[in-house]
XYZ file of C-alpha atoms in Angstrom:
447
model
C -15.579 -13.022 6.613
C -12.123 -12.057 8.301
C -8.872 -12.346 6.202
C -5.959 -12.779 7.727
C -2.511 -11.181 5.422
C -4.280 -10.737 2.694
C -4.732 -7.403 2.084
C -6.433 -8.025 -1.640
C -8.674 -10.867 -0.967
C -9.589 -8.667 2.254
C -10.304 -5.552 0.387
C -12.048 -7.768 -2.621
C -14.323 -8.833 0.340
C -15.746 -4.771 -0.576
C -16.928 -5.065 -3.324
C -19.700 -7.195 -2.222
C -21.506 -4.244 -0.440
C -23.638 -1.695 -1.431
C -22.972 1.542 -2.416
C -24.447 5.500 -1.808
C -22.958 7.740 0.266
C -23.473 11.273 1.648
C -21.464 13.020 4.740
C -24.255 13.375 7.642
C -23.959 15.884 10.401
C -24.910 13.857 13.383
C -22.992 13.581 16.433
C -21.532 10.858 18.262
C -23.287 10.103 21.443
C -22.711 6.114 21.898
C -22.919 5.035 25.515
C -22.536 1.084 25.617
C -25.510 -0.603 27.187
C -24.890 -3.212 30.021
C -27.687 -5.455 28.029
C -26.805 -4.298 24.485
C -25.168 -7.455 23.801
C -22.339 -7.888 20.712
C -23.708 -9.527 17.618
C -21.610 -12.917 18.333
C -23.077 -13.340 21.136
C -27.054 -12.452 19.858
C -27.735 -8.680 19.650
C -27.951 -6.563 16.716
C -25.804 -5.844 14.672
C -24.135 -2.316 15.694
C -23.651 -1.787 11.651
C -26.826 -3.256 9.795
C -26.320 -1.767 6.310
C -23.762 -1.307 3.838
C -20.643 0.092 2.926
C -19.622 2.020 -0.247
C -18.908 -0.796 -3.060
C -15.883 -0.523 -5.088
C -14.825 0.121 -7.518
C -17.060 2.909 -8.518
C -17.634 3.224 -12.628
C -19.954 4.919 -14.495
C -21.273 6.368 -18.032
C -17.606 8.487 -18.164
C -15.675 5.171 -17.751
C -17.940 3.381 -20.412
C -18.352 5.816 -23.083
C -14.432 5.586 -22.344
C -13.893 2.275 -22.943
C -15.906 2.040 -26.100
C -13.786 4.854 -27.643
C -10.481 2.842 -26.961
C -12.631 0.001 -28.464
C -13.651 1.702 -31.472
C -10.529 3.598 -32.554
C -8.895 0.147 -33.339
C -5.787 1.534 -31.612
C -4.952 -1.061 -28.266
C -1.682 -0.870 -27.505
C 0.583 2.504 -26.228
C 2.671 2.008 -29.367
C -0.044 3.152 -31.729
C -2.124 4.677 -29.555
C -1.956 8.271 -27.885
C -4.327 7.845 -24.562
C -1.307 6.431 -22.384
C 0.220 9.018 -22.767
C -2.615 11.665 -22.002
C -2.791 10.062 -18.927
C 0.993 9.780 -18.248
C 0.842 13.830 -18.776
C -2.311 14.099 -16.399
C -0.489 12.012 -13.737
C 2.756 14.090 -13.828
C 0.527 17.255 -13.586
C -1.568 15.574 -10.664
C 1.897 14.428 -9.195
C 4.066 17.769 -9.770
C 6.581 15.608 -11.159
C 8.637 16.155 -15.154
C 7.820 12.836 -16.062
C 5.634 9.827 -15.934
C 5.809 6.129 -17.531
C 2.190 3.936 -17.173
C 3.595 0.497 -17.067
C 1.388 -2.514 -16.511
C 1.041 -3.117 -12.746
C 2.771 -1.692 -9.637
C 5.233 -4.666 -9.619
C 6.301 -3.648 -12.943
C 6.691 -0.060 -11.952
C 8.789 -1.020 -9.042
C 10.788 -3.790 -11.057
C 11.579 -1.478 -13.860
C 13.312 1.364 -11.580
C 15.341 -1.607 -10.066
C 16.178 -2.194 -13.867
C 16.756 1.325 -14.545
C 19.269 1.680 -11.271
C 20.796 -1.965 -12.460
C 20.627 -3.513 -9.374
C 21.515 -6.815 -9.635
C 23.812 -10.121 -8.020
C 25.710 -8.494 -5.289
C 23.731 -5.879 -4.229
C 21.820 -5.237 -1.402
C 18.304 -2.979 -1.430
C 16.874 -1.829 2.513
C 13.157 -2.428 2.482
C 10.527 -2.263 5.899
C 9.585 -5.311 6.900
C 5.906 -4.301 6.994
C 4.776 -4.313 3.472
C 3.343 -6.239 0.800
C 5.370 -8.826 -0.507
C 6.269 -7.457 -4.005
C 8.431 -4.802 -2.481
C 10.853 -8.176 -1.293
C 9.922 -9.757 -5.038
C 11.339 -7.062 -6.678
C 14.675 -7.435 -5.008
C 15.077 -11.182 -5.762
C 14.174 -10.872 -9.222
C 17.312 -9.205 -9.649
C 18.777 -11.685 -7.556
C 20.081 -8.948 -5.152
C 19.857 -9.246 -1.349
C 16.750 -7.463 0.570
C 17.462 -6.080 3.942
C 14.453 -6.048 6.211
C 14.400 -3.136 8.407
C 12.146 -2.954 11.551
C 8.522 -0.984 11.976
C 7.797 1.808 13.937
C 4.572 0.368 15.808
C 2.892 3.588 16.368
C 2.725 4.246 12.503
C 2.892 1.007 11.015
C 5.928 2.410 8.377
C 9.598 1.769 8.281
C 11.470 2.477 11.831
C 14.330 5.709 9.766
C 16.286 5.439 12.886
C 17.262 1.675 11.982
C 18.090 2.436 8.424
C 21.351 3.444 9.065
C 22.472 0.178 10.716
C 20.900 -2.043 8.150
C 23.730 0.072 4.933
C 26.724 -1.945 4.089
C 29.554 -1.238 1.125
C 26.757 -3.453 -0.899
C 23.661 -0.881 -0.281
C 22.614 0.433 -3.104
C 19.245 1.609 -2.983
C 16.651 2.653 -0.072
C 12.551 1.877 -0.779
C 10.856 3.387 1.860
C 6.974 2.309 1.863
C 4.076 4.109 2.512
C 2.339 1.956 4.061
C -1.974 1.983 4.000
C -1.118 5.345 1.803
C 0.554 6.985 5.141
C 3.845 8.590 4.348
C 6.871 7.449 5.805
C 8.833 9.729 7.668
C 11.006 11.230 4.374
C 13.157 13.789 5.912
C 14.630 11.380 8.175
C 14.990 8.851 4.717
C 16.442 11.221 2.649
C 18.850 12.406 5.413
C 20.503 9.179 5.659
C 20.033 8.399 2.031
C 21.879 11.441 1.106
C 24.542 10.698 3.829
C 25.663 7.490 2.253
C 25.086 8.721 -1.326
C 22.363 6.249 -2.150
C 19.255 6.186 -4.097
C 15.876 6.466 -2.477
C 12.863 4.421 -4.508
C 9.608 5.637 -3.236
C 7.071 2.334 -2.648
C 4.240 4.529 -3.074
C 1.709 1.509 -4.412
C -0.925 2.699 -1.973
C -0.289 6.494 -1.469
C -1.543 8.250 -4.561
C -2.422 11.968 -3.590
C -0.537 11.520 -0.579
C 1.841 14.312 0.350
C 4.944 14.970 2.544
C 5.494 18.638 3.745
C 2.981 19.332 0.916
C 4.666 17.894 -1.753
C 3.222 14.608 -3.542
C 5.159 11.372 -2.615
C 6.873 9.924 -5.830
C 8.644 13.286 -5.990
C 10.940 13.377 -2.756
C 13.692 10.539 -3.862
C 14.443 9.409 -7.118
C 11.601 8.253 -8.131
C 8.508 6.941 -6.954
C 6.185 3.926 -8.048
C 2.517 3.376 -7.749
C 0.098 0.902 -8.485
C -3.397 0.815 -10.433
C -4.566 -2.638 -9.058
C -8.516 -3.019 -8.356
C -8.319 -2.270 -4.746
C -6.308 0.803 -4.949
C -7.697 4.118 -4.480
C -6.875 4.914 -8.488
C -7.275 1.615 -10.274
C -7.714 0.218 -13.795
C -7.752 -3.413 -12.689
C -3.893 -4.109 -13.298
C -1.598 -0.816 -14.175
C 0.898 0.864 -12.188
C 3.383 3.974 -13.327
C 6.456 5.781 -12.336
C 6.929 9.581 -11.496
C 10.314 11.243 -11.411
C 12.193 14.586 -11.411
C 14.966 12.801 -13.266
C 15.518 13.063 -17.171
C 18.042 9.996 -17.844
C 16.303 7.988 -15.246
C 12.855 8.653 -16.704
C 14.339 7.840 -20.523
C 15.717 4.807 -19.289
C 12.276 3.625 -17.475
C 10.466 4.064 -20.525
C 13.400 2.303 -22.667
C 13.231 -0.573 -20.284
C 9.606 -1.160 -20.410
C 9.217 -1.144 -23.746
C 11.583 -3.922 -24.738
C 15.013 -1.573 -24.273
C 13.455 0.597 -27.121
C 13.205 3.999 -27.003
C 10.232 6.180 -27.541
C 11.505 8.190 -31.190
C 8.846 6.324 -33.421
C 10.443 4.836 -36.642
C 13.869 4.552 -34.516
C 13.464 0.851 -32.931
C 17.604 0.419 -31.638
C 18.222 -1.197 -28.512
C 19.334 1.766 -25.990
C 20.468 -0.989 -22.878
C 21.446 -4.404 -22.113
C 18.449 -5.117 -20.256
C 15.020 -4.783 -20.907
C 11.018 -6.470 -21.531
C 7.341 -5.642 -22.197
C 5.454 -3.854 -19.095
C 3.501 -1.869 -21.068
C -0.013 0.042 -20.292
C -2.471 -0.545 -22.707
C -4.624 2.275 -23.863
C -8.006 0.416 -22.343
C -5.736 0.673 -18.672
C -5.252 4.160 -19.663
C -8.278 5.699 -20.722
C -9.914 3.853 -17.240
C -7.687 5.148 -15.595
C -8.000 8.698 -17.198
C -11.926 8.469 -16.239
C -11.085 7.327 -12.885
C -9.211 10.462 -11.627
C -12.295 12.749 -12.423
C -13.338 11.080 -8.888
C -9.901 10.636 -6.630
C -9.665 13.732 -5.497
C -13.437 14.053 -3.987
C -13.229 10.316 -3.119
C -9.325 11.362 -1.276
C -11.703 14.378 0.771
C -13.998 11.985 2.152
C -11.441 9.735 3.251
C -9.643 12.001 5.345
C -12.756 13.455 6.510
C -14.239 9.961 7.844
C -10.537 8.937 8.830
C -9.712 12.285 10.912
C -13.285 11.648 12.424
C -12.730 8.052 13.191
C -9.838 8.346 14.866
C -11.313 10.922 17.383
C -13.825 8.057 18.068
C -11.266 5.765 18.476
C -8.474 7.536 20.121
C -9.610 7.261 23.842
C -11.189 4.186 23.605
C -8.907 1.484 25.874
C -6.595 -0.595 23.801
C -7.260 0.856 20.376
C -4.357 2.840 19.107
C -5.108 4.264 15.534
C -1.822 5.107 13.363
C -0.309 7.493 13.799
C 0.860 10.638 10.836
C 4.568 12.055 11.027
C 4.196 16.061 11.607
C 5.433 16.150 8.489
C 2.144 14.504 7.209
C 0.738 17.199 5.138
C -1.884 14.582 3.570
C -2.416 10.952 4.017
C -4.038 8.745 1.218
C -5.893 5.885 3.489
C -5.740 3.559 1.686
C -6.066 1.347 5.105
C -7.381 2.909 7.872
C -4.981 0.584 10.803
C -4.908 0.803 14.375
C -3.098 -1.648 16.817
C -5.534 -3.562 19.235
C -4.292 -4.207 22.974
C -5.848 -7.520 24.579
C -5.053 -6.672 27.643
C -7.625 -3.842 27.500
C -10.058 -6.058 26.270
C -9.977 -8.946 28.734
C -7.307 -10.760 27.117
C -9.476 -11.788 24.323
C -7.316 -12.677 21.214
C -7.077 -10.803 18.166
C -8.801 -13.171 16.648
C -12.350 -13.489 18.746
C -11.489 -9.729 17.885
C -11.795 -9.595 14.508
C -14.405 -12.513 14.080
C -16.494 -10.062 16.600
C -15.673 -7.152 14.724
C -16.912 -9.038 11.905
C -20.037 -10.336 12.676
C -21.251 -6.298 13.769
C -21.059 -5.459 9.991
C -17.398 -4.224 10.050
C -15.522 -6.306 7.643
C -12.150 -5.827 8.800
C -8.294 -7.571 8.506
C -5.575 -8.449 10.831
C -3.521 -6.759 8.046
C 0.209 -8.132 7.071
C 2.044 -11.186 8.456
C 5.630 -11.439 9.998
C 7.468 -11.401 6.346
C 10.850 -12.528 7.383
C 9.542 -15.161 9.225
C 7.309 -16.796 6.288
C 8.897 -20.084 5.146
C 8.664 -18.330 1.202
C 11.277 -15.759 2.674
C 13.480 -17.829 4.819
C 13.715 -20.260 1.884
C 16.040 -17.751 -0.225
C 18.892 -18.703 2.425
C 18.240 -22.246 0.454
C 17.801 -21.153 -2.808
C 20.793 -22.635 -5.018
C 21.366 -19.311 -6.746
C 21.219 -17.668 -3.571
C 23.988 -20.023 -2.068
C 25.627 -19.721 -5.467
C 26.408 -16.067 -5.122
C 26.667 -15.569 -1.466
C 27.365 -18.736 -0.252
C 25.961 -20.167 3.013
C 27.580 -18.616 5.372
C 26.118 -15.009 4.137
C 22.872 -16.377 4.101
C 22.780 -17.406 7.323
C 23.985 -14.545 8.641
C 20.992 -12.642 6.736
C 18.642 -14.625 8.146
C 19.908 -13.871 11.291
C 19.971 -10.464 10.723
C 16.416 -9.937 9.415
C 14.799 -10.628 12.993
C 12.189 -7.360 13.370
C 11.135 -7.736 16.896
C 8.613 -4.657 16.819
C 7.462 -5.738 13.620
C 6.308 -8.960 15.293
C 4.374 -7.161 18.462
C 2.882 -5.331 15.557
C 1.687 -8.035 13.305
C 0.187 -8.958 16.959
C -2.096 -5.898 17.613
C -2.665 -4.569 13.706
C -6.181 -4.250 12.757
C -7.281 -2.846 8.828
C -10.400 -1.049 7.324
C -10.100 -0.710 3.597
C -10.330 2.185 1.940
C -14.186 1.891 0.339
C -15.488 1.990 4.155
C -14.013 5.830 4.620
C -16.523 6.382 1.390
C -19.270 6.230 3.757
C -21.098 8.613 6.006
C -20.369 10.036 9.103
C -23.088 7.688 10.779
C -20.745 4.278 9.355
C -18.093 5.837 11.652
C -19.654 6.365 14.453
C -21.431 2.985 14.044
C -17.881 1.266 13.757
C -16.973 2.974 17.004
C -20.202 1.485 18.766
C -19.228 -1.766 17.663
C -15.855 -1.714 18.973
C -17.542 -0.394 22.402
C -19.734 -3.095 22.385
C -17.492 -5.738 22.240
C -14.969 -4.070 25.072
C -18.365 -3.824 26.905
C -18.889 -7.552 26.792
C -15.089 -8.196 26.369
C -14.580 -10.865 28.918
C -17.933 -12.792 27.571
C -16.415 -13.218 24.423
C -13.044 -13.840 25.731
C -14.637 -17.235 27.077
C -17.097 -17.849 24.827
């Protein structure tokens, strides 16, 4: 089954397969077959078995769970594993400080709280990204300012940031998209320029790194998420990393109600504030979890660096590509763009559906954000019109047109993460499939 912009029902679609895993050592030697037909239209499939389920558990996450369950203790407040694992992450990380908060929303929502952005202002976010990074913005009822992609590595376009800042900028959130780095020198050149805040969108990037140190670390502060498809998950969870004392005090005051963290001493310490708390069961999970991210973040790049020199030379398939300054990538997507016109004209589509039907689940990844009718509906939202009246919105609307972005939501093509957990022989085997259907390309184009 092929899901089209959405990247969780997509990667939920995983968890149906089968699991066991060990690197081979054989080489790639695929020649497509004149009469080795594509499975859509009657041959075999090119992959017949499974790949990795996920997430994987086992007796260390359940002997986990049933001491959280035991020890009567639930909640962060009277409970000490949220916090082991808030010092774990910061270790992992590199970074002074670490709040668990309850989902990678939350993490991203309360540095927006922390940095009081609010009516007025305006936050620059890629257009290419999952749609909480724009929900996070108007919550606070400030303006988001779509900035264009970079086709060749799916992440925000740095040389467009610059023309996107008004008076009204306040912050920069930079995505790493599919756990890729975006291009950070160039982000915290222009940041520092102008003298604004960079928030690191890190949701999908955990372990990844940037001139070999950890993203999270290189702005402000960076937020990740612990939701069941990510490469570190509890289910729901998410935290925030930073370098920065205040802003770090200030995180945990406004997830926790606008209380600080002094025990007896419950005062308010801001005007703002609400619950987006970890609970120790997220925390212990995810405690158990990171005994396995960083062999699970190996094999990844192993299968990944391999794929792509499958890939790479094969007509119309143009895997992502990494920054030089790329010193470790998280894939948590493996993308590549897909070029009909190398492939008979077929449509992405027939593409994916034949992609599918090999034993490759696969996704046709984001959709054109700006242009969905739950975006371009803030330029009618009363509060919206309220505080920047009509003539502002309409100008943002006609501002946020991200022609790359669009060619891009065109050709993009997503593996989750689980199918890098598999052997060298799934890769090659995902190669032969898409060389079976270039093979029979104008076939299928018709059919």
């Amino acid at each position: 089954m092929i899901y089209k912009h959405d990247r969780r029902k997509f990667l939920g679609t995983l968890t149906l397969m089968g699991a066991g895993v060990t690197l081979g050592g054989s080489s790639f030697s695929y020649i497509p077959e004149g009469n080795k037909k594509p499975a859509l239209l009657g041959g075999p499939r090119a992959h017949p078995d499974q790949f990795p389920s996920w997430p994987v558990s086992g007796k260390r996450e359940e002997e986990g769970m049933a001491e959280v369950l035991q020890s009567k203790k639930w909640g962060r407040l009277n409970g000490n594993v949220v916090a082991n694992f808030e010092n774990k992450y910061k270790e992992w990380t590199g970074a002074k400080h670490c709040v668990g908060v309850s989902s990678g929303t939350s993490a991203l929502f309360t540095s927006l709280g922390v940095l009081d952005i609010g009516p007025g202002d305006e936050v620059i976010i890629p257009v290419y990204t999952f749609v909480a990074t724009y929900n996070v913005v108007v919550l606070n009822y400030a303006l988001p300012k779509f900035v264009d992609t970079d086709i060749e590595t799916f992440q925000i376009d740095t040389d467009k940031i610059g023309q996107a800042i008004t008076q009204n900028t306040k912050l920069i959130m930079p995505v790493h998209i599919g756990g890729s780095p975006a291009d950070m020198d160039s982000v915290m050149d222009v940041a520092e320029k102008h003298k604004i805040p960079v928030l690191e969108d890190a949701c999908q990037a955990h372990l990844a790194e940037w001139k070999g140190k950890k993203v999270g670390t290189i702005g402000l502060a960076g937020a990740f998420s612990f939701q069941s498809s990510k490469n570190l998950n509890s289910g729901e969870g998410g935290a925030i990393i930073t370098n920065d004392d205040m802003f770090a005090n200030n995180a945990y005051n406004f997830h926790n109600q606008s209380r600080g963290n002094d025990g007896e001493n419950s005062s308010y310490r801001s005007t703002r504030g609400t619950n987006l708390r970890l609970t120790e069961f997220q925390g212990r999970l995810l405690t158990e979890q990171m005994s396995r991210l960083q062999e699970q973040a190996n094999r990844r790049t192993l299968n990944a660096q391999y794929l792509t020199g499958l890939l790479k030379d094969i007509p119309g398939i143009y895997p992502a590509k990494l920054y030089p300054g790329v010193t470790q990538s998280a894939y948590h997507l493996y993308m590549f763009r897909f070029d009909k016109n190398a492939f008979a004209e077929m449509p992405k589509s027939r593409f994916l559906e034949a992609l599918s039907a090999e034993g490759v689940p696969c996704s046709g990844g984001y959709g054109r954000m700006n242009k969905e009718n739950y975006v371009q509906d803030l330029a009618k939202n009363r509060h919206y019109l309220n505080l920047y009246g009509k003539s502002t919105m309409q100008e943002w609307l006609e501002n946020s047109n991200c022609p790359q972005n669009d060619l891009l939501c065109e050709q993009a093509v997503w593996f989750g993460q689980s199918m890098l957990l598999g052997t060298k022989k799934d890769m090659e085997q995902i190669a032969e499939a898409i060389l079976k259907i270039r093979a029979h390309a104008g076939d299928l184009a018709k059919s």
